[in-house]
Every structure is written in C-alpha cells, then in structure tokens.
mmCIF file with all atom_site columns, C-alpha atoms in Angstrom:
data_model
loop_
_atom_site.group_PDB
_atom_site.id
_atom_site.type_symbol
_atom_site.label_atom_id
_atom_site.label_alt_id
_atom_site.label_comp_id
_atom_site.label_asym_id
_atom_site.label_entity_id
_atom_site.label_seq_id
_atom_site.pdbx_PDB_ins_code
_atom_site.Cartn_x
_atom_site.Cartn_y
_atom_site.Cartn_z
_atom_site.occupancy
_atom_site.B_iso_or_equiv
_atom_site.pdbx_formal_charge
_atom_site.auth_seq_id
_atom_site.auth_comp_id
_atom_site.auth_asym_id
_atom_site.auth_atom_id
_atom_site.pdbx_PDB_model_num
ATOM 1   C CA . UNK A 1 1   ? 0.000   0.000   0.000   1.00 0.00 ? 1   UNK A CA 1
ATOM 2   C CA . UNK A 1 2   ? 1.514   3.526   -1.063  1.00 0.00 ? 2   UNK A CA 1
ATOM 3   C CA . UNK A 1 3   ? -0.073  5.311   1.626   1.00 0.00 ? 3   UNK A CA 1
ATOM 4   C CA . UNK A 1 4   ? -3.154  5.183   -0.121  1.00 0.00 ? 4   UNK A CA 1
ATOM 5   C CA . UNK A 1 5   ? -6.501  4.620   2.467   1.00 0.00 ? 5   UNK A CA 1
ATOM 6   C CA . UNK A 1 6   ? -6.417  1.762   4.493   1.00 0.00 ? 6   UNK A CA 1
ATOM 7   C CA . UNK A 1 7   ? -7.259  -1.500  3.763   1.00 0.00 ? 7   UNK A CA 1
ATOM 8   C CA . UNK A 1 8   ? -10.332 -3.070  6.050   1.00 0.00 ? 8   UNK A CA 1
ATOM 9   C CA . UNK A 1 9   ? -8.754  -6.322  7.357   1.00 0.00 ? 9   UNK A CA 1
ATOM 10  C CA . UNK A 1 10  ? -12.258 -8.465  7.013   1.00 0.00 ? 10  UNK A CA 1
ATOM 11  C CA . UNK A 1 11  ? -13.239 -7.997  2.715   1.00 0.00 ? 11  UNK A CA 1
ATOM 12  C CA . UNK A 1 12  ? -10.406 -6.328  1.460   1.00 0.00 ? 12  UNK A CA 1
ATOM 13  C CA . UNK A 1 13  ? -11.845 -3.851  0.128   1.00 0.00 ? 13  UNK A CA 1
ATOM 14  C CA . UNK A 1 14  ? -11.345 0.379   1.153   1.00 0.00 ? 14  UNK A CA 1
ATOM 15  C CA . UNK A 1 15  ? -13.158 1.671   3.837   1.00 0.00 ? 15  UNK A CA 1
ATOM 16  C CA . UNK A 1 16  ? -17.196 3.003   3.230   1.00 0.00 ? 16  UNK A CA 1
ATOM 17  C CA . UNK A 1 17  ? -16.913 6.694   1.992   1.00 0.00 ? 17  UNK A CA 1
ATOM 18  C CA . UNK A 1 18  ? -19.437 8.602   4.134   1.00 0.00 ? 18  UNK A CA 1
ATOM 19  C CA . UNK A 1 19  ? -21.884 10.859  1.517   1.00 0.00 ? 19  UNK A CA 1
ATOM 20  C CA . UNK A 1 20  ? -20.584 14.161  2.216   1.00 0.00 ? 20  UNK A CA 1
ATOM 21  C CA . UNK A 1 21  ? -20.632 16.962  -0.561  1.00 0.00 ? 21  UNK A CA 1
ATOM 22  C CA . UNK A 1 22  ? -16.757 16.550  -1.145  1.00 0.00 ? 22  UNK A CA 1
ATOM 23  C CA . UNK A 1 23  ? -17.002 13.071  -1.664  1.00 0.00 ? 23  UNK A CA 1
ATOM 24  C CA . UNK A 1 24  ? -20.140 12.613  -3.610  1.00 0.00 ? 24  UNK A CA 1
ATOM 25  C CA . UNK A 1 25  ? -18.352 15.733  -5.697  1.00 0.00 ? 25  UNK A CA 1
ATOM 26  C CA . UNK A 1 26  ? -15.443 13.456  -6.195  1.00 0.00 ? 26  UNK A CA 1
ATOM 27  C CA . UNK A 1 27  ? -17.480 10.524  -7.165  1.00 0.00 ? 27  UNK A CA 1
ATOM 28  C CA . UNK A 1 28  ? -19.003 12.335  -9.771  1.00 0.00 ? 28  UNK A CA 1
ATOM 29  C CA . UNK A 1 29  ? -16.037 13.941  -11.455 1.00 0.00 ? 29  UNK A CA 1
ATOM 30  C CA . UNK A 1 30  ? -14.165 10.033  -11.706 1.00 0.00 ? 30  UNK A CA 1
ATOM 31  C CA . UNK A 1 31  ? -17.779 8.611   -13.037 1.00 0.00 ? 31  UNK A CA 1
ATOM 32  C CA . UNK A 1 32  ? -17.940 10.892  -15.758 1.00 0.00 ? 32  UNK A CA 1
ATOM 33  C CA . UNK A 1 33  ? -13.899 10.883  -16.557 1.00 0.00 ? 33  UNK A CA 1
ATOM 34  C CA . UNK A 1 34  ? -14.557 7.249   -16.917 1.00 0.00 ? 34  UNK A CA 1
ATOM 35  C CA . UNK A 1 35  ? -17.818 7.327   -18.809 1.00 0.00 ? 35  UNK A CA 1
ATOM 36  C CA . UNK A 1 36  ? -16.641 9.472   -21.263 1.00 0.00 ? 36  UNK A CA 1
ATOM 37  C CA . UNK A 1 37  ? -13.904 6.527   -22.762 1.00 0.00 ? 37  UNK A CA 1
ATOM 38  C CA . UNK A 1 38  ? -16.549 3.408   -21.409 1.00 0.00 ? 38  UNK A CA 1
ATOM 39  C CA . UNK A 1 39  ? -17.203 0.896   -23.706 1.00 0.00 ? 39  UNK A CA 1
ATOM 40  C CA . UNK A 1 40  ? -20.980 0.892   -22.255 1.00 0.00 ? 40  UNK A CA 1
ATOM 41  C CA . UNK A 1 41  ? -21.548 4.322   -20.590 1.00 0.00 ? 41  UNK A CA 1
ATOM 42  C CA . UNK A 1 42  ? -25.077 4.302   -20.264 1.00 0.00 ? 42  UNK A CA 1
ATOM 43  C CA . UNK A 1 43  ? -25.289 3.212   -16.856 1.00 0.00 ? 43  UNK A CA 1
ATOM 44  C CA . UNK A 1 44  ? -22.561 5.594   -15.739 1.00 0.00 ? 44  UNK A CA 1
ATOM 45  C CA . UNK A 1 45  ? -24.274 8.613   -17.440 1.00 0.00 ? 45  UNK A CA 1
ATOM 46  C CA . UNK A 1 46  ? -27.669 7.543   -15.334 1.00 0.00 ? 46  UNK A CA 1
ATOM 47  C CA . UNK A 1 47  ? -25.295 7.700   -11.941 1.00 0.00 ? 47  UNK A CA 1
ATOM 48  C CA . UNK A 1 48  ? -24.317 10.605  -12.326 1.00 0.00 ? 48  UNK A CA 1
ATOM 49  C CA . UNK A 1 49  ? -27.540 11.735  -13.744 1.00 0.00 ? 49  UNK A CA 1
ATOM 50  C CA . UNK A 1 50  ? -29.683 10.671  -10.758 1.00 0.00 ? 50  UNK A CA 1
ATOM 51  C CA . UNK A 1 51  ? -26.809 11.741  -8.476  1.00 0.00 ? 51  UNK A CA 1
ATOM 52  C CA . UNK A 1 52  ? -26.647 15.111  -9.496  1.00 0.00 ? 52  UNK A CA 1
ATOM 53  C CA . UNK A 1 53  ? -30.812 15.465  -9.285  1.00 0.00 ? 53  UNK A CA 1
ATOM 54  C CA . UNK A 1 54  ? -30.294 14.281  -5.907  1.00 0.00 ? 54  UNK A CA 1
ATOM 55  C CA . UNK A 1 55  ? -27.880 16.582  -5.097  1.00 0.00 ? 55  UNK A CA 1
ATOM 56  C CA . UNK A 1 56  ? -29.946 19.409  -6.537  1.00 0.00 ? 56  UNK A CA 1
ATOM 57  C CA . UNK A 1 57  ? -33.370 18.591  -4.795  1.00 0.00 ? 57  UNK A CA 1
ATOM 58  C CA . UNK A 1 58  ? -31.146 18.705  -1.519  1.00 0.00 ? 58  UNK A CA 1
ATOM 59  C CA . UNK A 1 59  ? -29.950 21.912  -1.637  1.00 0.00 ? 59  UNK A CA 1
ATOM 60  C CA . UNK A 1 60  ? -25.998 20.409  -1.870  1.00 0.00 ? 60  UNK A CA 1
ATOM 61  C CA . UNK A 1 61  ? -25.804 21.390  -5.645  1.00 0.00 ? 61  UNK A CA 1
ATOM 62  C CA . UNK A 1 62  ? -26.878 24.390  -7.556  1.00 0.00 ? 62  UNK A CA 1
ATOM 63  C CA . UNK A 1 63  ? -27.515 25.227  -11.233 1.00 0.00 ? 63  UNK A CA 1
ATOM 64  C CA . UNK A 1 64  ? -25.119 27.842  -12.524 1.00 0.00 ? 64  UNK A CA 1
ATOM 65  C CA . UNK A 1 65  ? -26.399 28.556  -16.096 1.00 0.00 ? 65  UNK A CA 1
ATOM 66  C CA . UNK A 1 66  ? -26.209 27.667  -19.389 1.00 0.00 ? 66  UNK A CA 1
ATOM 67  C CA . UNK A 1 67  ? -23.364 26.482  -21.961 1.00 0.00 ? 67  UNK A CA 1
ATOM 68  C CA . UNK A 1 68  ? -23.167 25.724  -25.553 1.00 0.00 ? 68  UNK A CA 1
ATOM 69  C CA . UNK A 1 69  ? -22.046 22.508  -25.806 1.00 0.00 ? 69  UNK A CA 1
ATOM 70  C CA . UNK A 1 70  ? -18.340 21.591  -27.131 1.00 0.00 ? 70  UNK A CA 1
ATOM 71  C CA . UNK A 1 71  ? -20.296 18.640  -29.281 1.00 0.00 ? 71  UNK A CA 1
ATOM 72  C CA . UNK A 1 72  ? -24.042 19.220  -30.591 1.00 0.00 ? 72  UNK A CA 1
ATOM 73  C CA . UNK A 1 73  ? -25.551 16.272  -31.489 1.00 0.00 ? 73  UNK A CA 1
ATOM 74  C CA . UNK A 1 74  ? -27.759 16.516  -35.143 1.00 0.00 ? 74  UNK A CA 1
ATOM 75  C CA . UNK A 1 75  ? -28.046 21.089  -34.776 1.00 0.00 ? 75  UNK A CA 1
ATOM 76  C CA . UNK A 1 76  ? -25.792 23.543  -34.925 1.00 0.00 ? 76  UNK A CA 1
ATOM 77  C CA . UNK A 1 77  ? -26.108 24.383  -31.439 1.00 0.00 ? 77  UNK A CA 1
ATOM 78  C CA . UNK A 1 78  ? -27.172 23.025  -28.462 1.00 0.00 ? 78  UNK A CA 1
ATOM 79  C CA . UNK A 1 79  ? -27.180 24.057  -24.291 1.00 0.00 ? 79  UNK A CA 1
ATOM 80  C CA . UNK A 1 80  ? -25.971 22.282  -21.061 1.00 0.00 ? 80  UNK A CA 1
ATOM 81  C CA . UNK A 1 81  ? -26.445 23.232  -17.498 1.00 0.00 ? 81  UNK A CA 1
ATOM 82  C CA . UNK A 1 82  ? -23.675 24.423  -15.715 1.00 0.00 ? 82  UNK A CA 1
ATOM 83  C CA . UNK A 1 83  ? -24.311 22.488  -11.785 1.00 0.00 ? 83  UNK A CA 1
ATOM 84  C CA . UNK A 1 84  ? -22.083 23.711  -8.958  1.00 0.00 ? 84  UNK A CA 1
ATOM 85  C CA . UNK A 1 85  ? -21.211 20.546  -6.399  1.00 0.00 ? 85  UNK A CA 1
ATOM 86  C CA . UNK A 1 86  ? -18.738 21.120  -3.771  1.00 0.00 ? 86  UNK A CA 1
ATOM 87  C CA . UNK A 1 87  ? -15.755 22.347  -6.078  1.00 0.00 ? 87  UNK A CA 1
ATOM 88  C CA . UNK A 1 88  ? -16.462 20.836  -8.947  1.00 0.00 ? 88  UNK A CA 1
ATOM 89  C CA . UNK A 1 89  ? -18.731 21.542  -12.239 1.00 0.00 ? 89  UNK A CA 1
ATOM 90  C CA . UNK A 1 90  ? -20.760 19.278  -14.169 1.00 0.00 ? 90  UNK A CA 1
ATOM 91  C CA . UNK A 1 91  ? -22.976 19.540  -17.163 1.00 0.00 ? 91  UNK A CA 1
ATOM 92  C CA . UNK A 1 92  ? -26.126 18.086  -17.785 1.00 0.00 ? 92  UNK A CA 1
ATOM 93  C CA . UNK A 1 93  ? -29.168 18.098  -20.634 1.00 0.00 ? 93  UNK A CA 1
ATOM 94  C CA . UNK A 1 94  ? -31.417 21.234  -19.809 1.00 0.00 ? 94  UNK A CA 1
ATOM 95  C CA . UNK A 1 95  ? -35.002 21.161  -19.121 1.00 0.00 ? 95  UNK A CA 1
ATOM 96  C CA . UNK A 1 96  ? -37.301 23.752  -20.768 1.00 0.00 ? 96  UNK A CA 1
ATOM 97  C CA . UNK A 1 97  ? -37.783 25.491  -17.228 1.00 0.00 ? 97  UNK A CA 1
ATOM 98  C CA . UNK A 1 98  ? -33.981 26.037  -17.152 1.00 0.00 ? 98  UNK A CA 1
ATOM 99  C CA . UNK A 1 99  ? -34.054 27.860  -20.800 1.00 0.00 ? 99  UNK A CA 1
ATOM 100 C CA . UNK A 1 100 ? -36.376 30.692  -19.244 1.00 0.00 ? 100 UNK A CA 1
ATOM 101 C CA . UNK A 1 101 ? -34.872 30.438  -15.604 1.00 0.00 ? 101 UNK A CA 1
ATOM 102 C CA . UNK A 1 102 ? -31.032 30.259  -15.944 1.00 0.00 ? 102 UNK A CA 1
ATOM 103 C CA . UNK A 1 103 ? -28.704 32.741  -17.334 1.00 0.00 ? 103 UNK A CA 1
ATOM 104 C CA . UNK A 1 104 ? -26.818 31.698  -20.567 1.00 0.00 ? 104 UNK A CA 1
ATOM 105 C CA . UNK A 1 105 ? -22.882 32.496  -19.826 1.00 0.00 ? 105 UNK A CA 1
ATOM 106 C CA . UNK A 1 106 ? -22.146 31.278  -23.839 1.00 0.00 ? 106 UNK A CA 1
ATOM 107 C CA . UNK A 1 107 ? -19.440 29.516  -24.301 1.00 0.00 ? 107 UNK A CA 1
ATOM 108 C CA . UNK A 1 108 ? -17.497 27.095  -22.251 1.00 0.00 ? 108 UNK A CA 1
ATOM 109 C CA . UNK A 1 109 ? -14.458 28.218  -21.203 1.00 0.00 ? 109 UNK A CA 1
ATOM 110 C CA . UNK A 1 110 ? -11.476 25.686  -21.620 1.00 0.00 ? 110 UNK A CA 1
ATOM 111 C CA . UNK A 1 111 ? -9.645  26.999  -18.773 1.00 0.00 ? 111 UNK A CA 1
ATOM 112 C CA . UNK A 1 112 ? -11.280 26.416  -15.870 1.00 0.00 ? 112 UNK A CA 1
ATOM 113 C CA . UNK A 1 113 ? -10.804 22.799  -14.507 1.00 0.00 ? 113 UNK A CA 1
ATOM 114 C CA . UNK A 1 114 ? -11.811 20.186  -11.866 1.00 0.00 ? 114 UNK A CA 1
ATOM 115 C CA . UNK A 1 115 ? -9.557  19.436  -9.385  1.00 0.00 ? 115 UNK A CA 1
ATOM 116 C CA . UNK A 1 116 ? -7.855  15.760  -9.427  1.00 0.00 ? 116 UNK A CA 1
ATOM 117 C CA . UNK A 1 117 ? -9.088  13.294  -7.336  1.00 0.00 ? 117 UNK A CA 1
ATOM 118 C CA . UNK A 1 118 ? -7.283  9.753   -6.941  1.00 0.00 ? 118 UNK A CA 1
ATOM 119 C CA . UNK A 1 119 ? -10.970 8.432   -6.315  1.00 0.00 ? 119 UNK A CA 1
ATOM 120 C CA . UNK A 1 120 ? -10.841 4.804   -7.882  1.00 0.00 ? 120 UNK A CA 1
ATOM 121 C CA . UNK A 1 121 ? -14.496 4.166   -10.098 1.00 0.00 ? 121 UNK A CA 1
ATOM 122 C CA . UNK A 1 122 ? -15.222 1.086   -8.023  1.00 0.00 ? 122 UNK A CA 1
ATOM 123 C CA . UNK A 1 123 ? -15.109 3.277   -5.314  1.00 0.00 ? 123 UNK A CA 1
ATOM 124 C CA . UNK A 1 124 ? -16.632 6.330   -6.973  1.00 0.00 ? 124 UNK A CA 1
ATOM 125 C CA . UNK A 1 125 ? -19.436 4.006   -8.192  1.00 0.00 ? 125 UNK A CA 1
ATOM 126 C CA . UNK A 1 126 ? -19.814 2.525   -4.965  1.00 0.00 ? 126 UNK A CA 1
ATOM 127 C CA . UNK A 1 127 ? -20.783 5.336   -2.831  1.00 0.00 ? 127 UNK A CA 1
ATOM 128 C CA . UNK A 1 128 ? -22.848 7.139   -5.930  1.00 0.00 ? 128 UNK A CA 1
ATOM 129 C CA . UNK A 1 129 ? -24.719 4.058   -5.817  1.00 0.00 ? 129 UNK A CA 1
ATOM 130 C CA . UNK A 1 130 ? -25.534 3.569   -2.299  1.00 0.00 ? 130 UNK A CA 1
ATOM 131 C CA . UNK A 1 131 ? -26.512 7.452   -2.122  1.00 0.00 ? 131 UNK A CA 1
ATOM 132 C CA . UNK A 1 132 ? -29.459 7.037   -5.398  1.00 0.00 ? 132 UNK A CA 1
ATOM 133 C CA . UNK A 1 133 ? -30.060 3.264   -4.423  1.00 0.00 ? 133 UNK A CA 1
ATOM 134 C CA . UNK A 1 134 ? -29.548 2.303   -8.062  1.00 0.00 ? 134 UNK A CA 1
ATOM 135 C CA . UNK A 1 135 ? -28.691 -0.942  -8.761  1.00 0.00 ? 135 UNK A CA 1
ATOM 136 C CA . UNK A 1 136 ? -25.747 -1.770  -12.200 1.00 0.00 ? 136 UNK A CA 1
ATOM 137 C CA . UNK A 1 137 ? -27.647 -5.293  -13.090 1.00 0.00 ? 137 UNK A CA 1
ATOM 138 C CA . UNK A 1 138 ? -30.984 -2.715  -13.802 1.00 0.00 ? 138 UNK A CA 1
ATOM 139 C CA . UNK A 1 139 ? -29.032 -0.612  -16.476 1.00 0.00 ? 139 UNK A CA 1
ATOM 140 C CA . UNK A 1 140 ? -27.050 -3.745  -17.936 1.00 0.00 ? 140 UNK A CA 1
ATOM 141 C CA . UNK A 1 141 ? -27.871 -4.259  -21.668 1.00 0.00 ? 141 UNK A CA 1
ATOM 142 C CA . UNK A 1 142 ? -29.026 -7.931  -22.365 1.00 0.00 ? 142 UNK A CA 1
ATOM 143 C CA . UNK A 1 143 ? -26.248 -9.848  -23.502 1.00 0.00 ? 143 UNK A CA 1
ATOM 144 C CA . UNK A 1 144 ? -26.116 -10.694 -27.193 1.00 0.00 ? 144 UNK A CA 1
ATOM 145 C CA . UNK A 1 145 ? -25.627 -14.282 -28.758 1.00 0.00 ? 145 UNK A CA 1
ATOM 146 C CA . UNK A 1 146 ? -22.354 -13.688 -31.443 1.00 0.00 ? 146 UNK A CA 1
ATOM 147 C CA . UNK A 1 147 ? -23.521 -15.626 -34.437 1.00 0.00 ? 147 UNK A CA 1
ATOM 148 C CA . UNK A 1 148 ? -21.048 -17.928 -35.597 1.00 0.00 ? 148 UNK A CA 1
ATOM 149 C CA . UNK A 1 149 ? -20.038 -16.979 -39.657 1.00 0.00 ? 149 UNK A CA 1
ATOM 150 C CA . UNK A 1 150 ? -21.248 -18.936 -42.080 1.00 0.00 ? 150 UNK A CA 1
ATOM 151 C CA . UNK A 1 151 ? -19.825 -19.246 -45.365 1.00 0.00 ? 151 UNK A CA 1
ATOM 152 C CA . UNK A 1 152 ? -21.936 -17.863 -48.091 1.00 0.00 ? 152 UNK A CA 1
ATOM 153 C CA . UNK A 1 153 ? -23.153 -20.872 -50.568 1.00 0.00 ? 153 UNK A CA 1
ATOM 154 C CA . UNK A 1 154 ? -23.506 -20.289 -54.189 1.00 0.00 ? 154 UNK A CA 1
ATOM 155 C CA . UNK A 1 155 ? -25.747 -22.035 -56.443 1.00 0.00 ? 155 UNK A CA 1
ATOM 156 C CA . UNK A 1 156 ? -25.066 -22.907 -60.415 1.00 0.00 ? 156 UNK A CA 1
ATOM 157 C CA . UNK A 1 157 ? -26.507 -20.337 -62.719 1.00 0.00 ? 157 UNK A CA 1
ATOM 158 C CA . UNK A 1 158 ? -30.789 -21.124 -62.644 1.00 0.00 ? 158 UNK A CA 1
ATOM 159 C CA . UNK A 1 159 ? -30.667 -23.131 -59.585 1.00 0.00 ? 159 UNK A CA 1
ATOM 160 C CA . UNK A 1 160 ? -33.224 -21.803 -56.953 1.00 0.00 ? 160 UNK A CA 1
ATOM 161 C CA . UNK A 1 161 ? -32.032 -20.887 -53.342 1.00 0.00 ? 161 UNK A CA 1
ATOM 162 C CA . UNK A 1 162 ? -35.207 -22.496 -51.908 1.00 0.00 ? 162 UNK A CA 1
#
C-alpha cells in the first residue's frame, strides 16, 4: 500500500466513503472521466444523472447557467447546465424550465478545470450508488448471442435458393 486509504482487514476492500458533498463531488467527477472513454456508458451517465438530481433537490448542488455545448448532437447548437457541487462543475441536458430560468454564460471556457481526485471508479461508483439506491444489473444491456459466420453458398446459374 503507497499510503493510499487503508485497507479493512475483514473484505479487502477500502473503507465506506461517508456521503458528504466533497465526496459525492469526487465521485461524480471520476464517473464521468470514466464514462466518457466506457465501452458501455449508459449506466454511468444515469449515476451521475440521478446523483446530481439528488444533489440538486437537496440543496448540496446548484444550477449555474447555461453552456453551448463543445459537441451538438444533429443542430448547430445546443445548451448544457452548468451544476455547482462542492468544487467541482458538471454539465447536464437542460429542461425547458432552465431555458427561461437560468442565465446563458455562452461559451465554455477551456480553462477552468476540476480538481484531481485519486478516487478509484469502483469506489466512486460505490458510494454514488448507495446514495441514489440504483442498482448496475438494472441498467445492464441484455447480452447478445455472437452468431457464428457462415460461409456464403452459391448455387449454379438457374438453380433456386429455396
């Protein structure tokens, strides 16, 4: 162990992260770090979807504005909220009550960052989680069956395929 947190002695696993502001913050910033490059990221988008809600109904998280988005999907433009957690900022889909209530501060600005966080994601998924009761097994996608190849089979000129 490189001084990281200490290891509980009975599952070997790190100690429970309590659900303060900081660390839900945290959480947040390595679930969507890691969702971004996921090869399934649909689950992690809901955690942090339902987190931040959660967050916001509380009082613990606030809506900043609005931000064109780096990458619109099919227009030329396109909004995100700006939410305000602890010390970090995180973007999410607008309603149409933020459009009329929130100010639009234009474009995003490059410069400002989150601050690191050595959070694992088993950890950050963990406590994100246990604080919206969501379960990974709901949000799974049902596995597919890979179909073995088959070699194509040509007939003689006039032959029928049935």
């Amino acid at each position: 162990m490189k001084g990281d947190l200490p290891l509980n002695s009975e599952c070997n696993e790190y100690p429970q992260l309590q659900p303060t502001v900081e660390n839900l913050s945290q959480a947040l910033f390595t679930v969507n770090r890691h969702a971004k490059t996921a090869p399934n990221p649909k689950f992690l988008y809901k955690v942090k979807h339902d987190s931040l809600q959660k967050l916001l109904k509380e009082g613990k998280a606030k809506k900043i504005g609005l931000h064109f988005s780096r990458n619109p999907k099919n227009s030329q433009q396109q909004s995100d909220v700006l939410i305000k957690c602890g010390r970090y900022t995180f973007h999410l889909p607008p309603s149409k009550e933020d459009f009329t209530a929130l100010p639009h501060l234009g474009k995003l600005d490059q410069s400002v960052r989150n601050p690191r966080t050595s959070l694992s994601l088993n950890q950050a998924k963990k406590l994100l989680m246990n604080y919206t009761g969501l379960k990974e097994d709901q949000h799974e996608p049902p596995q597919r069956k890979k179909h073995r190849y088959e070699k194509p089979v040509f007939k003689k000129l006039g032959e029928s395929y049935f």
